[in-house]
PDB file of C-alpha atoms in Angstrom:
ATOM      1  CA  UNK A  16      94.565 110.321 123.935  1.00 76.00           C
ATOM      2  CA  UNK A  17      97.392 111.748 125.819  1.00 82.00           C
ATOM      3  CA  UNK A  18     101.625 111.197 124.517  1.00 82.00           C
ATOM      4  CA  UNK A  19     104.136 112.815 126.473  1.00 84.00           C
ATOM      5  CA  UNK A  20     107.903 111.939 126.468  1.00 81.00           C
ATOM      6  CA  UNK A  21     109.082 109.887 129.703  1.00 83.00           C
ATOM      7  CA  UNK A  22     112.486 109.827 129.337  1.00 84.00           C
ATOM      8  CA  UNK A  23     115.483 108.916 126.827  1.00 83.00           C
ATOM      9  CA  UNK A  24     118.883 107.174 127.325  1.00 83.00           C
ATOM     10  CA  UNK A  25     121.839 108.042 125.236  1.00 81.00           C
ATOM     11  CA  UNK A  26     124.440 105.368 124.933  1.00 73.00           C
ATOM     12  CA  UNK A  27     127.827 105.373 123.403  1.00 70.00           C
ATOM     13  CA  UNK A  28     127.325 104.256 119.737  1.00 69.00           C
ATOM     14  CA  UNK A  29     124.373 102.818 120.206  1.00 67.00           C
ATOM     15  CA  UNK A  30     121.807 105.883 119.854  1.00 76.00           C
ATOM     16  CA  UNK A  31     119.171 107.056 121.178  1.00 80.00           C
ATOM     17  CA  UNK A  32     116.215 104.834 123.186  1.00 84.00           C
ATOM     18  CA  UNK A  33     112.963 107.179 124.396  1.00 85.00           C
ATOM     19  CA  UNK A  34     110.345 106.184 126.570  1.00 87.00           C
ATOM     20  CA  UNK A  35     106.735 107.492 126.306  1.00 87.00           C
ATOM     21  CA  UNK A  36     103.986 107.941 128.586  1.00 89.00           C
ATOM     22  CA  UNK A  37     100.576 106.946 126.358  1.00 88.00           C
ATOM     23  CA  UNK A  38      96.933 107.039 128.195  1.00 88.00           C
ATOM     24  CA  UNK A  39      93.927 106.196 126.471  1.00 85.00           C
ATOM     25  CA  UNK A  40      90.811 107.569 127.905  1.00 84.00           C
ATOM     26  CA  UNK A  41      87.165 106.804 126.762  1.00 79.00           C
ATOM     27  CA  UNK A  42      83.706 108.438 127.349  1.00 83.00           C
ATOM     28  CA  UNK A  43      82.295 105.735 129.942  1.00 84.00           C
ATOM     29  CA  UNK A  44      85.401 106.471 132.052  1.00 84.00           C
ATOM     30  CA  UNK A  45      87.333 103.544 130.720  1.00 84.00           C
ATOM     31  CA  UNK A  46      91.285 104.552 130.388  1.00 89.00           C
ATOM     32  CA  UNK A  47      94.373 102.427 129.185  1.00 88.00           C
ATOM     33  CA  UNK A  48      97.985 103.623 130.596  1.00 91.00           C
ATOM     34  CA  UNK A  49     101.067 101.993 128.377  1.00 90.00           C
ATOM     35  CA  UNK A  50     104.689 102.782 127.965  1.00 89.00           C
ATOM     36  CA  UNK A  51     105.893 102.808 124.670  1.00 85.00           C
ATOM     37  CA  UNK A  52     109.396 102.481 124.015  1.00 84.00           C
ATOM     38  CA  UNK A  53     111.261 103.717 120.913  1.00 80.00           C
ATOM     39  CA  UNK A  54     114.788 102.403 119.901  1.00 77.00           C
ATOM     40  CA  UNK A  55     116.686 103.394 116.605  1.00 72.00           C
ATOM     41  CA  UNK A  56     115.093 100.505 114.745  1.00 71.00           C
ATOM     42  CA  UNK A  57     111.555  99.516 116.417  1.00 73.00           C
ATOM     43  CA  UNK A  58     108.954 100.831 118.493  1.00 73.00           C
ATOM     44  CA  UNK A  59     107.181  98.395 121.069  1.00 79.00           C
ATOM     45  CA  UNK A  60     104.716  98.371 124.275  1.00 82.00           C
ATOM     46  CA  UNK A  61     106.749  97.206 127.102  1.00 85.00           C
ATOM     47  CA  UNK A  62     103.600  97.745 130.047  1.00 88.00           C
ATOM     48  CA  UNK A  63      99.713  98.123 129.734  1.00 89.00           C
ATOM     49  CA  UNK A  64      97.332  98.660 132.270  1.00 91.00           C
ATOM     50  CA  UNK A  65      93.872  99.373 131.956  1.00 89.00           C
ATOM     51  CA  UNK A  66      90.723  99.748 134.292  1.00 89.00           C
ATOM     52  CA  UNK A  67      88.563  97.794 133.775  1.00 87.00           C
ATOM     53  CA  UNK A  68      91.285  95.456 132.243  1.00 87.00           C
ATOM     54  CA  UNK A  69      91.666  94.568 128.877  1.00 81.00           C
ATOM     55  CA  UNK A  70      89.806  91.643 127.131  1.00 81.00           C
ATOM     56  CA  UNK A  71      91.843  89.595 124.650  1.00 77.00           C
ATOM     57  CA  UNK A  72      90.652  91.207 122.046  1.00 76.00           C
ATOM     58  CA  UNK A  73      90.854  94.794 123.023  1.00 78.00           C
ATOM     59  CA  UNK A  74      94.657  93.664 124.222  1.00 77.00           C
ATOM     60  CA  UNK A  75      95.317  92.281 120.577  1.00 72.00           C
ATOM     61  CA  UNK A  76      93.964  95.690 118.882  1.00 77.00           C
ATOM     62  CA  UNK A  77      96.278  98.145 121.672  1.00 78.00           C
ATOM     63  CA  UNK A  78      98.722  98.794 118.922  1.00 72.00           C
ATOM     64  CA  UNK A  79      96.502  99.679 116.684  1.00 72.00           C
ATOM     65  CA  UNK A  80      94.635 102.123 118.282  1.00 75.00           C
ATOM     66  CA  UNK A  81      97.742 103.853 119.536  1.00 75.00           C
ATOM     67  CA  UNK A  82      99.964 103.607 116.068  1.00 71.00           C
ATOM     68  CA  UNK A  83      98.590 106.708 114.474  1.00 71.00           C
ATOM     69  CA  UNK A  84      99.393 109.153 117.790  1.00 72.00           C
ATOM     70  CA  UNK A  85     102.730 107.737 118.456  1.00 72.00           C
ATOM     71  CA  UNK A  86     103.508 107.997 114.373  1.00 70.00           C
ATOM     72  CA  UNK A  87     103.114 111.547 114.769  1.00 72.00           C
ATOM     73  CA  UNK A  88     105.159 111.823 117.852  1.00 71.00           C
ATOM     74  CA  UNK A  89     107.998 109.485 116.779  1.00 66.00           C
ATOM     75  CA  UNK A  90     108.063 109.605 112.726  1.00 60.00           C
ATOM     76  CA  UNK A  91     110.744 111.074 112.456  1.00 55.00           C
ATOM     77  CA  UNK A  92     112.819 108.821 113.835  1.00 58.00           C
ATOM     78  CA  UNK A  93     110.926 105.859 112.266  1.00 56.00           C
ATOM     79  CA  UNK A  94     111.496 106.907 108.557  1.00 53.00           C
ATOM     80  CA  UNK A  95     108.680 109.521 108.324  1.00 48.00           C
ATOM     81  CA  UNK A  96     106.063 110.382 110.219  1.00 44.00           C
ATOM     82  CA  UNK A  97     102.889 111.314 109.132  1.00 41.00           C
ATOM     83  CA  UNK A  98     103.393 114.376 107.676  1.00 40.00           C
ATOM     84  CA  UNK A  99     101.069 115.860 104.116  1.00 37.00           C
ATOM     85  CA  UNK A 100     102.327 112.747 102.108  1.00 43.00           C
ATOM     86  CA  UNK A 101     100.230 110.300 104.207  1.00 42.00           C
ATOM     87  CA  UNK A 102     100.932 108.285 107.209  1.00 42.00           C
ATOM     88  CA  UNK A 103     104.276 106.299 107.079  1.00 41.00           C
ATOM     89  CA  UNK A 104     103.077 102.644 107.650  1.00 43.00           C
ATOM     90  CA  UNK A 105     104.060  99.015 108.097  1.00 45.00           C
ATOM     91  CA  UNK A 106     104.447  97.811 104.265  1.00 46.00           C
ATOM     92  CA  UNK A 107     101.925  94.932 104.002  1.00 49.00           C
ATOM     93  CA  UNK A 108     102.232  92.533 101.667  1.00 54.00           C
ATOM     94  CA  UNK A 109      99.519  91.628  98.883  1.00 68.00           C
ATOM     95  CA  UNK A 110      96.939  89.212  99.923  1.00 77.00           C
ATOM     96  CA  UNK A 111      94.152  87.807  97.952  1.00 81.00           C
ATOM     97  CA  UNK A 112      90.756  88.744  98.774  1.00 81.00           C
ATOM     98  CA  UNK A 113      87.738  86.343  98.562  1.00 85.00           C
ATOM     99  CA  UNK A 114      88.672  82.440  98.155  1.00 88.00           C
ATOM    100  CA  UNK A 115      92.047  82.578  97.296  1.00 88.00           C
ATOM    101  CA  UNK A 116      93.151  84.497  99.765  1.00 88.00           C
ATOM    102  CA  UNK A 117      91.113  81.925 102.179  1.00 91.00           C
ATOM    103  CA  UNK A 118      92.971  78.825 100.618  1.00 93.00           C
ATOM    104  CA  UNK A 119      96.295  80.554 100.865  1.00 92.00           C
ATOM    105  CA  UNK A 120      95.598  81.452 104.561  1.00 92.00           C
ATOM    106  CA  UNK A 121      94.645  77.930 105.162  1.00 94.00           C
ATOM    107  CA  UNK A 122      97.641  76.577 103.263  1.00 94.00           C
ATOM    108  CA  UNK A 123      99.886  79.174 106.044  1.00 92.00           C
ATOM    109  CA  UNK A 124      97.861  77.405 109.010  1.00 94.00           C
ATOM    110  CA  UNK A 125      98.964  73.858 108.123  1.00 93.00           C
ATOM    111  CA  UNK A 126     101.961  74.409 107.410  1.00 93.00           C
ATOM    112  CA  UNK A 127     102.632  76.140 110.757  1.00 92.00           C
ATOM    113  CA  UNK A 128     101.104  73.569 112.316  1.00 91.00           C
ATOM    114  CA  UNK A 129     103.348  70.707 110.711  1.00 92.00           C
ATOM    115  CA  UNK A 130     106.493  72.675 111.538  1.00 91.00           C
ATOM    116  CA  UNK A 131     104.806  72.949 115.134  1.00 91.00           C
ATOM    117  CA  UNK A 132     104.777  76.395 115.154  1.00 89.00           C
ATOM    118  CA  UNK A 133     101.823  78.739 116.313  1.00 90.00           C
ATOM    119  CA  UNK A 134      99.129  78.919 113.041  1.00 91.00           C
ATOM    120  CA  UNK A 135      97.878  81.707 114.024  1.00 90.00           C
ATOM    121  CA  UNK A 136     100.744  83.951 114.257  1.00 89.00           C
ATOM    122  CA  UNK A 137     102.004  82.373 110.738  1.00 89.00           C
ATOM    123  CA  UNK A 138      98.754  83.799 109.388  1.00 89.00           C
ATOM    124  CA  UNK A 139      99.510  87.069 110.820  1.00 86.00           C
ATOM    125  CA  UNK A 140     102.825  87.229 109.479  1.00 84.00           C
ATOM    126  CA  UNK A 141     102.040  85.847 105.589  1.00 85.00           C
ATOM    127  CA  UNK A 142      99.154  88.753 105.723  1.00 83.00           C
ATOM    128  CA  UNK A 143     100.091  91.521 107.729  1.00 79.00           C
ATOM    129  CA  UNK A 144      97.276  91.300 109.413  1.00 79.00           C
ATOM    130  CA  UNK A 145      96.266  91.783 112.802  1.00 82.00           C
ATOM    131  CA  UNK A 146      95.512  88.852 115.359  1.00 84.00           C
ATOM    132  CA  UNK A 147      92.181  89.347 115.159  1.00 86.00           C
ATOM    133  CA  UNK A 148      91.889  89.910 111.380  1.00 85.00           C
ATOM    134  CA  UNK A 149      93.842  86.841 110.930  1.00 87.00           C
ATOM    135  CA  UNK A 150      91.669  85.249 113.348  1.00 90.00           C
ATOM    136  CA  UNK A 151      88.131  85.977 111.008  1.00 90.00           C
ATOM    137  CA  UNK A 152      90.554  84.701 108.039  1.00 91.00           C
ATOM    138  CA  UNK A 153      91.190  81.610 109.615  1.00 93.00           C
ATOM    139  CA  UNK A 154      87.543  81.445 110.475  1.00 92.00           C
ATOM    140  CA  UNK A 155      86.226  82.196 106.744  1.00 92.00           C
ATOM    141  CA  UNK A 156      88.728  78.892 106.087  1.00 93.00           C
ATOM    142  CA  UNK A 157      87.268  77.179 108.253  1.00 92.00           C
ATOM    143  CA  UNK A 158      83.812  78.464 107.241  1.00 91.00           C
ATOM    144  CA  UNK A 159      84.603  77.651 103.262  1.00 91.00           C
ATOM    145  CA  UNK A 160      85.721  73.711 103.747  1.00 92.00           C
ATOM    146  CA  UNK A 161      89.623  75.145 103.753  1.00 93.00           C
ATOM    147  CA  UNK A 162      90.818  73.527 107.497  1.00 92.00           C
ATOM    148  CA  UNK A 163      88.940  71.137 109.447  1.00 88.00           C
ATOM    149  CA  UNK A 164      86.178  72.915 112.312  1.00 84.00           C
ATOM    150  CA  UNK A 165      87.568  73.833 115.524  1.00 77.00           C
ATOM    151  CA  UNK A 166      85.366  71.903 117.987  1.00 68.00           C
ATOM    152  CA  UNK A 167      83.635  68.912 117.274  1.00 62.00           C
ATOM    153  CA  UNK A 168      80.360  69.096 118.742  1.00 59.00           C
ATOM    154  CA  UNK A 169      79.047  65.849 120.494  1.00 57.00           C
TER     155      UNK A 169
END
């Protein structure tokens, strides 16, 4: 994997925003070009491109696979860095393991759901999980009797 600064804007009082150039390149000749873009206060993927695209999936887990690398190239600006004290991470909050924290992630899902918003994505916030981690959450819900099955099979 390949980082390399892309350019950076200076405005008035409003700091400092840098743009980086991030490839991802695997053994079976597989690659993934993004641009990463750090302001004062976040960093975020503005384009991805990858041949041979991107499943779902794979898309969900970019950030991840990319958060380490640009850590190291950005921490310093993002409150740390990973330097010999450990890797400065997203605080995640506590969540239950085993039933509980099933019930509780079902509990999340409905009540997104009533308030119309996405389920999912509440998940993902209440854990600090990824989309796919709260995705096998919400499936080991499902799984325990928590929230009704998906598909009703005829």
């Amino acid at each position: 994997m390949s980082v390399r600064p892309a350019w950076e804007m200076r405005e008035s009082g409003a700091g400092v925003t840098s743009w980086f150039d991030v490839r991802l390149s695997f053994t079976d000749g597989a690659r993934v070009d993004l641009l990463a873009v750090l302001s004062d206060t976040a960093l975020s993927i503005e384009d991805v491109r990858a041949e041979p695209p991107l499943s779902l999936d794979d898309l969900a887990v970019v950030a991840e696979w990319i958060e380490e690398p640009l850590s190291e190239v950005c921490g310093s600006r993002l409150g740390g860095g990973t330097g010999r004290d450990g890797p400065a991470r997203r605080a995640r909050p506590a969540w239950p393991r085993g039933a509980e924290g099933r019930l509780l992630a079902a509990q999340e899902y409905r009540a997104a759901q009533q308030e119309g918003a996405d389920p999912v994505l509440a998940v993902m916030d209440a854990t600090g999980h990824s989309r796919r981690e709260a995705l096998r959450l919400i499936a080991g819900a499902r799984d325990a009797g928590f929230l009704a099955p998906r598909h009703i099979r005829r």
